[in-house]
Coordinates of C-alpha atoms and ligand atoms in Angstrom, one line a residue:
X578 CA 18.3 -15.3 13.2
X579 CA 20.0 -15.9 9.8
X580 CA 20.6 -12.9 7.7
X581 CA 20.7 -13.1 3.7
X582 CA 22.7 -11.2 1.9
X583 CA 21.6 -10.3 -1.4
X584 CA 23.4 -7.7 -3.8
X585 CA 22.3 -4.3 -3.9
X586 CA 21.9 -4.8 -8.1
X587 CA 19.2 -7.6 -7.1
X588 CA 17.4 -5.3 -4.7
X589 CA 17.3 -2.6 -7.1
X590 CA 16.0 -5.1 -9.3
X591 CA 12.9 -6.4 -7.1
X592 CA 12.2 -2.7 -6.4
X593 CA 12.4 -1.5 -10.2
X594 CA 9.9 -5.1 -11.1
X595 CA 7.7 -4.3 -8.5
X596 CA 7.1 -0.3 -9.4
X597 CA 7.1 -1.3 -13.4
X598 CA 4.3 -4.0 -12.9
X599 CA 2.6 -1.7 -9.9
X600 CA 2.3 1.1 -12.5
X601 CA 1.1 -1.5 -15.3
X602 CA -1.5 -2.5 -13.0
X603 CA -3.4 0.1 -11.9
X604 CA -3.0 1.1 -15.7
X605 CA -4.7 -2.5 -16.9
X606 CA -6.9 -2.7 -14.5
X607 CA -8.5 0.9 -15.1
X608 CA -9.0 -0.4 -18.5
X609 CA -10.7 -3.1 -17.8
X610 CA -13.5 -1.7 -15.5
X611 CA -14.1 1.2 -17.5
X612 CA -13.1 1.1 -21.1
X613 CA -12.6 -2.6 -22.2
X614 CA -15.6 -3.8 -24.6
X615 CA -18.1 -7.0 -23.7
X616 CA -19.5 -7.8 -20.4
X617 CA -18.2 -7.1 -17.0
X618 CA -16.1 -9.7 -14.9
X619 CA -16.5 -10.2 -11.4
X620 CA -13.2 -8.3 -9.6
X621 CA -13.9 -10.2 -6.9
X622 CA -13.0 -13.3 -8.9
X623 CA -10.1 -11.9 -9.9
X624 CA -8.6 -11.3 -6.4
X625 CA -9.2 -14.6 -5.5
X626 CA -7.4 -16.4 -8.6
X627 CA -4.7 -13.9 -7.6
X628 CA -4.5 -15.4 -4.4
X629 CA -4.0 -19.1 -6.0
X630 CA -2.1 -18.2 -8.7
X631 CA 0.6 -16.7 -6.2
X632 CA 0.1 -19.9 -3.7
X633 CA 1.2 -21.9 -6.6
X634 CA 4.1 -20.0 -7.4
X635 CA 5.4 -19.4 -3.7
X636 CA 5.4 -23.5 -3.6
X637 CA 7.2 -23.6 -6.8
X638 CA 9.3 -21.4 -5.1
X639 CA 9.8 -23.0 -2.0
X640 CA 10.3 -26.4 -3.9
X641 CA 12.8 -24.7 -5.8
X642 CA 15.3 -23.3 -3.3
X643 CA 14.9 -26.4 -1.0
X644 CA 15.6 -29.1 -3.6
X645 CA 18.3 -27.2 -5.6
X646 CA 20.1 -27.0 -2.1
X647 CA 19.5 -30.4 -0.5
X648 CA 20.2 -32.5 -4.0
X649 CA 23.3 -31.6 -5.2
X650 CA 23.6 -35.5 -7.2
X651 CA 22.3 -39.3 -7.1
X652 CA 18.5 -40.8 -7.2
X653 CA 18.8 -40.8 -3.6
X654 CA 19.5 -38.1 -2.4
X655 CA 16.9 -36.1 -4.7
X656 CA 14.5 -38.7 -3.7
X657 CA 15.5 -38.2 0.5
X658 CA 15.3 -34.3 -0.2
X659 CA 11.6 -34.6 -2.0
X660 CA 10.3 -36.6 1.5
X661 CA 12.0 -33.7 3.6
X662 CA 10.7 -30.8 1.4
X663 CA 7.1 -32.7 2.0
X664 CA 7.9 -33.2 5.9
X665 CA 8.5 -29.8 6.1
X666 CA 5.2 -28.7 4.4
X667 CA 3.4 -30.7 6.7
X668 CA 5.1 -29.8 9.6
X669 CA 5.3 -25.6 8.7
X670 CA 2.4 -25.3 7.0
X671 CA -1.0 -28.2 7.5
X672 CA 0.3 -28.7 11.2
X673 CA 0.9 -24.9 12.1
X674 CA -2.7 -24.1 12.7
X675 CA -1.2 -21.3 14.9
X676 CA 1.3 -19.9 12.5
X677 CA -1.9 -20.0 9.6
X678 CA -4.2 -17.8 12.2
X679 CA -1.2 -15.6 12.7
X680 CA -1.1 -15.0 8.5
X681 CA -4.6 -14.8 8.3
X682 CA -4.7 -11.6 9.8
X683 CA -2.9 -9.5 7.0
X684 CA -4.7 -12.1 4.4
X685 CA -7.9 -10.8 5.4
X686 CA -6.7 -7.2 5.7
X687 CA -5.3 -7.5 2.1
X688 CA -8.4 -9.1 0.5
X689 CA -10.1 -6.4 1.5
X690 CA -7.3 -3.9 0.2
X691 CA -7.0 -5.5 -3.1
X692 CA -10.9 -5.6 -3.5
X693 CA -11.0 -1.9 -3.0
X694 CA -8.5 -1.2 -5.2
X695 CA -11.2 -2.3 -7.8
X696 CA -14.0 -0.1 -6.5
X697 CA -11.6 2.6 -6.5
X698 CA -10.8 2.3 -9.9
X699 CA -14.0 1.6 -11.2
X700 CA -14.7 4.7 -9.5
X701 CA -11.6 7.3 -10.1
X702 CA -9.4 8.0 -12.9
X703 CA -5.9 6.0 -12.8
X704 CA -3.7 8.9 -12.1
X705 CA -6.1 10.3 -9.2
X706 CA -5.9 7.4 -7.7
X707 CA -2.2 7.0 -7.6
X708 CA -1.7 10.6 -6.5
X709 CA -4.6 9.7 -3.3
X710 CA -2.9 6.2 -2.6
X711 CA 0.1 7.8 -1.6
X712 CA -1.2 9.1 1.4
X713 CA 0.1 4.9 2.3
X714 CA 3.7 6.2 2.6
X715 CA 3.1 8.7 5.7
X716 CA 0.4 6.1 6.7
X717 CA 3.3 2.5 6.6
X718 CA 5.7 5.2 8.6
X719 CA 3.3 5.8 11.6
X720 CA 2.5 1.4 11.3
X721 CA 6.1 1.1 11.4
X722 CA 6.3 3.3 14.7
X723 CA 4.0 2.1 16.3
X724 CA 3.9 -1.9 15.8
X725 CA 7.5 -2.6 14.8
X726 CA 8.8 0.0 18.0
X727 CA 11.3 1.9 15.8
X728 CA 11.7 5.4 16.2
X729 CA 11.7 8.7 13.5
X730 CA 13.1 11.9 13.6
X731 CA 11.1 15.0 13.1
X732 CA 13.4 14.9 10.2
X733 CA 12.6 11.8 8.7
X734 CA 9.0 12.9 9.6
X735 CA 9.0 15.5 7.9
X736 CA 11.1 13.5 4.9
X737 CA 8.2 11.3 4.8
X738 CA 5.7 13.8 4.0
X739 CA 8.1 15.4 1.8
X740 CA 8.3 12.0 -0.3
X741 CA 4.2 12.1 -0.9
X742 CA 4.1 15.2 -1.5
X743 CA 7.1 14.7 -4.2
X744 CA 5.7 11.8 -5.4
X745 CA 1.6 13.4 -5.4
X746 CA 3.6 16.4 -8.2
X747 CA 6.0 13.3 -10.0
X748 CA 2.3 11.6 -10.7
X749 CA 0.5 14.5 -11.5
X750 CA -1.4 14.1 -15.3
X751 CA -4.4 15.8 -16.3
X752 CA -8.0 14.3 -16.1
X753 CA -8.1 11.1 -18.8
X754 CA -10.1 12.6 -21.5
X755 CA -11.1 9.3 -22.4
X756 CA -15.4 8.3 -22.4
X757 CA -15.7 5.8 -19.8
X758 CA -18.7 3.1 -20.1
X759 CA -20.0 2.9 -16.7
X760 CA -21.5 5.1 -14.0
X761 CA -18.9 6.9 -11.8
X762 CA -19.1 7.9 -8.3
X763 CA -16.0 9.9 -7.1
X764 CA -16.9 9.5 -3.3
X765 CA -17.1 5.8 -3.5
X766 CA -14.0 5.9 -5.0
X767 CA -12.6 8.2 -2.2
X768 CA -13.5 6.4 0.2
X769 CA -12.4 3.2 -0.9
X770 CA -8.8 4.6 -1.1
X771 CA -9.1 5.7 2.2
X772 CA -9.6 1.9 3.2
X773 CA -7.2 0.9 0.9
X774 CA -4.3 3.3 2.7
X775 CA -5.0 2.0 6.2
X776 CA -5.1 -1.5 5.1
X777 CA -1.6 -1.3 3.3
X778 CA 0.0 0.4 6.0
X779 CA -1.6 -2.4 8.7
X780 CA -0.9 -5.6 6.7
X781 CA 2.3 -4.5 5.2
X782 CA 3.8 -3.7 8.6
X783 CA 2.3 -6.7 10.0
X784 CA 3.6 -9.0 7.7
X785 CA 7.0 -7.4 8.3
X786 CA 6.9 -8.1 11.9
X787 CA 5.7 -11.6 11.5
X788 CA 8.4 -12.3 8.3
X789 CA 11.6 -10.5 10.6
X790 CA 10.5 -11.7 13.9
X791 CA 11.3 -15.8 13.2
X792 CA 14.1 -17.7 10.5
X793 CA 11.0 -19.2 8.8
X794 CA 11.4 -18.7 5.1
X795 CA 9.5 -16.0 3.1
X796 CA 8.2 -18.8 0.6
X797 CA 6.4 -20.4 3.7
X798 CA 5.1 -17.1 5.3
X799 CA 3.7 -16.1 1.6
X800 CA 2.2 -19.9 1.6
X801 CA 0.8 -19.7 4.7
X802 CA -0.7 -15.9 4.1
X803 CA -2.1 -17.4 0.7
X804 CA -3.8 -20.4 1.7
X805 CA -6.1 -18.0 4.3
X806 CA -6.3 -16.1 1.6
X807 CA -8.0 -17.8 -0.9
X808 CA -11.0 -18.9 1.5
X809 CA -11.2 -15.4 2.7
X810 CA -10.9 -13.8 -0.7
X811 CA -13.4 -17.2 -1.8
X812 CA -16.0 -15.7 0.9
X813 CA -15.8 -12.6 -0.6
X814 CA -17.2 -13.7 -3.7
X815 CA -19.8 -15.7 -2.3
X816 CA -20.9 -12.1 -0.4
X817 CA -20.9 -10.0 -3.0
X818 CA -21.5 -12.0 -6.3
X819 CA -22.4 -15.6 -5.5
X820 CA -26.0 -15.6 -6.9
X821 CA -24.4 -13.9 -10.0
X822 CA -21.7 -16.2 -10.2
X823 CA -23.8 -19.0 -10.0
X824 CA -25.7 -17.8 -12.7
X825 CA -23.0 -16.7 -15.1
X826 CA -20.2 -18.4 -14.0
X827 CA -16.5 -17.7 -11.8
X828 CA -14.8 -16.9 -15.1
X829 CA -17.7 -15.0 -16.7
X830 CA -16.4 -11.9 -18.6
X831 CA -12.5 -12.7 -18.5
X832 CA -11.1 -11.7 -21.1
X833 CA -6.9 -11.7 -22.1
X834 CA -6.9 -7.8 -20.7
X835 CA -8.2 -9.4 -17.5
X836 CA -5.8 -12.2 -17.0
X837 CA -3.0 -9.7 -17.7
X838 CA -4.7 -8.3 -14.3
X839 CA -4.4 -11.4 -12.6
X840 CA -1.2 -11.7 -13.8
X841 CA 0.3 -8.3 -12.7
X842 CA -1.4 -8.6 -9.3
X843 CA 0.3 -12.4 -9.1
X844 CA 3.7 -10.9 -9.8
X845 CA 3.4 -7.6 -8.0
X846 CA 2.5 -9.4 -4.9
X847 CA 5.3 -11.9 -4.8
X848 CA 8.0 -9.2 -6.2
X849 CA 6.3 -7.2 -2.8
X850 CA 7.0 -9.7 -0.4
X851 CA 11.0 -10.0 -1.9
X852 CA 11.2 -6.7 -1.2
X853 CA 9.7 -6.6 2.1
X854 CA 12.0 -9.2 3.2
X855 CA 15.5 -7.4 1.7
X856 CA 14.6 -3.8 2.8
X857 CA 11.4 -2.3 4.9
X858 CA 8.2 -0.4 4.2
X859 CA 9.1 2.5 4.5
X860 CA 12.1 2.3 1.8
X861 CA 10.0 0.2 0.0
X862 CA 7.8 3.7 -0.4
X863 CA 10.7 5.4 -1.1
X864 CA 13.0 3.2 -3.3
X865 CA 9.6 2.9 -5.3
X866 CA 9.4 7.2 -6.1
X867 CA 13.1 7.2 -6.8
X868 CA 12.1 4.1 -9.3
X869 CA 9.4 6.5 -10.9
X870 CA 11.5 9.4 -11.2
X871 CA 14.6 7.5 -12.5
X872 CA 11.9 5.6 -15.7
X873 CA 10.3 8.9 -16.2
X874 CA 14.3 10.8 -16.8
X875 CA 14.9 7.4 -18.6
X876 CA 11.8 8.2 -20.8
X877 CA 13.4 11.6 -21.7
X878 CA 16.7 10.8 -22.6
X879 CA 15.7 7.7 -24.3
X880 CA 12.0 9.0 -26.1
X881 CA 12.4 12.6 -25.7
X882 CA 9.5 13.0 -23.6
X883 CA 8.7 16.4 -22.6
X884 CA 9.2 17.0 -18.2
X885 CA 6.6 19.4 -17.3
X886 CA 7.3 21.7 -13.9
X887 CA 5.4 19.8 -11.6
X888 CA 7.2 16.7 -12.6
X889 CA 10.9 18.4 -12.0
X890 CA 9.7 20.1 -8.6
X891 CA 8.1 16.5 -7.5
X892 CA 11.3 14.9 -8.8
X893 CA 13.0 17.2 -6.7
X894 CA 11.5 17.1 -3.6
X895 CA 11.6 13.3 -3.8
X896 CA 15.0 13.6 -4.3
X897 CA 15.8 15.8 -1.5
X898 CA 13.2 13.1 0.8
X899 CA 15.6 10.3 0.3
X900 CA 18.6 12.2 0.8
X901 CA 17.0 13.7 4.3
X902 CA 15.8 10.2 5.4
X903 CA 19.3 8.9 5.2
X904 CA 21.2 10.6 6.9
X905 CA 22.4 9.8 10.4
X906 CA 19.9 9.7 13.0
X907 CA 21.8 10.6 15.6
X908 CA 23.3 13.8 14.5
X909 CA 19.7 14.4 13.2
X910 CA 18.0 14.1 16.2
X911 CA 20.5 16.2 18.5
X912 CA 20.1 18.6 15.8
X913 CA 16.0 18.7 15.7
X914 CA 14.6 16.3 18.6
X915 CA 14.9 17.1 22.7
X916 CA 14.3 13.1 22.6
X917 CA 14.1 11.1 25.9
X918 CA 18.3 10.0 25.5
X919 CA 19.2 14.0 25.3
X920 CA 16.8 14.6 28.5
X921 CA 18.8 12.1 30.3
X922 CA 22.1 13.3 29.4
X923 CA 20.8 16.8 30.9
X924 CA 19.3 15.1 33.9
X925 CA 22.9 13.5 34.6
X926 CA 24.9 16.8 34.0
X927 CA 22.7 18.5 36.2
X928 CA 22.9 15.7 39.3
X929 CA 26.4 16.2 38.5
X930 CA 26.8 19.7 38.8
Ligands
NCC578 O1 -0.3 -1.2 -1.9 P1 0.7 -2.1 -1.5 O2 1.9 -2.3 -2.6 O3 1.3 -2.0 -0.2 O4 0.0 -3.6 -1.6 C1 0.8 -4.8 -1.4 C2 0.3 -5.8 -2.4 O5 1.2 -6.9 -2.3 C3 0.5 -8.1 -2.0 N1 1.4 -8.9 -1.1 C4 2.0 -8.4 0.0 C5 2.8 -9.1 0.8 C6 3.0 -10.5 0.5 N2 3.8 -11.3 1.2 N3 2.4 -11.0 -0.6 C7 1.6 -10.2 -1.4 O6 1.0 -10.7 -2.4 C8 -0.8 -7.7 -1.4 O7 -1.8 -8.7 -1.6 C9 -1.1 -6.4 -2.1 O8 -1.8 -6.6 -3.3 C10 2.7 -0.1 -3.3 O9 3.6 -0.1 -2.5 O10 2.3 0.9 -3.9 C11 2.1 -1.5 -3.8 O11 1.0 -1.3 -4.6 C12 0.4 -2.4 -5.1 C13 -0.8 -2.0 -6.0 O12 -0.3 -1.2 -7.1 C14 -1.7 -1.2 -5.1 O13 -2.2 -1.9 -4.0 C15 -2.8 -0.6 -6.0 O14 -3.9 -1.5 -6.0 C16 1.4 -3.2 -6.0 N4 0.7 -4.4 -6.4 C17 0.7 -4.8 -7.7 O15 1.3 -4.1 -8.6 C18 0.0 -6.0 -8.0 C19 2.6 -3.6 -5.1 O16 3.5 -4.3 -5.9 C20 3.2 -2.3 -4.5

């Protein structure tokens, strides 16, 4: 299997991009079920258009890297490349019924994710929601174990927890005092982040698998994930609000607040699956605290904003996480784990004796 390098500057980028517009999004999105004036949209609408809007880009995408490769000059040659990039679209993508089933497993475990990202929100206060959601972290570490077969020490274990635990204080803000406009129900929004967790954990690992297990391209695994996406997100809206959308309309209630939404969740999702691809899960989880500890320390050297104790004893622990999870496994597990290799070795210097 092929492996890309990419620099560790354009990894820190994807990472820093994707935490920004995560962080943006949940923000926007709040807003716009709770406080934003005129009439409501329909969220599930907005998942779906997500889903298209990021089909479109990953074939832009796709059709980027593979002409700019294959078409270095001449009116031939671009035009030969064009008839192989649409070969290879046909072939990889409308003749892979296989390969489409096999991505419409995490699509249809990330509809539902994303749509419950909009109950819990409508639901629960922005940073309450963060703080819950990162009970994904310990959640994507026991997917990873058990579906991608790679082992943790108790040490990076108990890093793990460490991490959302650091990360739960880093997030930590007071109640928004703001009036919201629409009936709230905590436990519905509880429970919806409970859904939320398993799903991310599931399809992100899954997605992982699939992506690292083959040399197919991350453009045609996003492509293939989106195009099961749309008609699963699309029967999600005929489920909950058809005979309402019918009525009012698919784009009823957008408003420019709302396409920022669809926007963010566009680019959050792609900027996901680039980092997926260059790093794991896992760091993805952690890279992403260290990327909200280092814009919040950015924030007070460049602003002057004030860093409370439960931000600098989250920042510490999350600092102290990454530091733990790194370091070799090996000396790491002699030093905390009786694992199966060390019972071996025993076994054999006790035949030997
Ligand atoms: O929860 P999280 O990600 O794991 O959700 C992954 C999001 O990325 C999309 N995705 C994934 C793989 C892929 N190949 N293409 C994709 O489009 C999925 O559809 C799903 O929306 C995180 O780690 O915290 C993160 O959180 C989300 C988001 O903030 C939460 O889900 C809250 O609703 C971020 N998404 C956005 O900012 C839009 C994501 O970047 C990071």
């Amino acid at each position: 299997m092929a492996v890309e390098n990419v620099s560790v500057v354009f990894k820190l980028y994807c990472l820093s991009v994707m935490t920004l517009v995560a962080a943006t999004y949940t923000v926007a999105l709040r807003y716009t079920r709770t406080i934003s004036s005129g009439d409501l949209y329909f969220s599930t609408t907005a998942v779906c258009i997500a889903e298209v809007i990021k089909l479109i880009l990953s074939l832009g995408m796709l059709a980027n890297q593979h002409l700019s490769y294959s078409a270095p000059s001449g009116h031939y040659r671009e035009t030969s490349s064009i008839v192989r990039f649409k070969n290879m679209i046909v072939e990889q993508i409308i003749y892979s019924p296989k390969e489409l089933l096999k991505l419409s497993v995490p699509s249809l475990v990330y509809a539902v994710q994303n749509n419950m990202a909009f109950v819990a929100l409508s639901n629960l206060d922005a940073a309450v929601y963060q703080v819950t959601y990162q009970l994904k972290i310990p959640c994507t570490a026991l997917c990873t174990v058990l579906m991608l077969n790679r082992s943790l020490s108790r040490l990076q274990w108990f890093s793990v927890f460490m991490l959302c635990g650091g990360v739960t204080l880093v997030q930590w803000k007071p109640a928004e005092a703001t009036k919201v406009q629409i009936e709230q129900n905590p436990f519905i929004g509880f429970m919806a982040i409970a859904v939320a967790v398993l799903c991310s954990g599931f399809a992100g690992v899954y997605f992982e698998k699939v992506l690292k297990s083959s040399d197919t391209s991350l453009w045609v695994r996003n492509i293939q994930m989106y195009l099961s996406g749309i008609v699963v997100t699309l029967i999600g809206v005929f489920i909950n609000d058809g005979e309402k959308v019918m009525e009012k309309g698919f784009f009823y209630g957008y408003t420019p607040w709302v396409c920022l939404v669809v926007f963010l969740a566009s680019v959050g999702g792609l900027y996901t699956s680039i980092v997926v691809k260059y790093t794991d899960n896992i760091m993805k989880g952690f890279s992403a605290a260290a990327a909200i500890v280092l814009s919040t320390v950015a924030s007070v050297l460049l602003f002057g904003l004030q860093i409370t104790i439960t931000f600098a004893s989250g920042a510490l622990l999350v600092c102290l996480s990454i530091y733990l999870y790194g370091l070799p496994k090996q000396d790491t597990s002699k030093l905390t784990r009786p694992d199966k290799a060390t019972d071996s070795e025993l076994k054999q210097k006790l035949i030997n004796v």
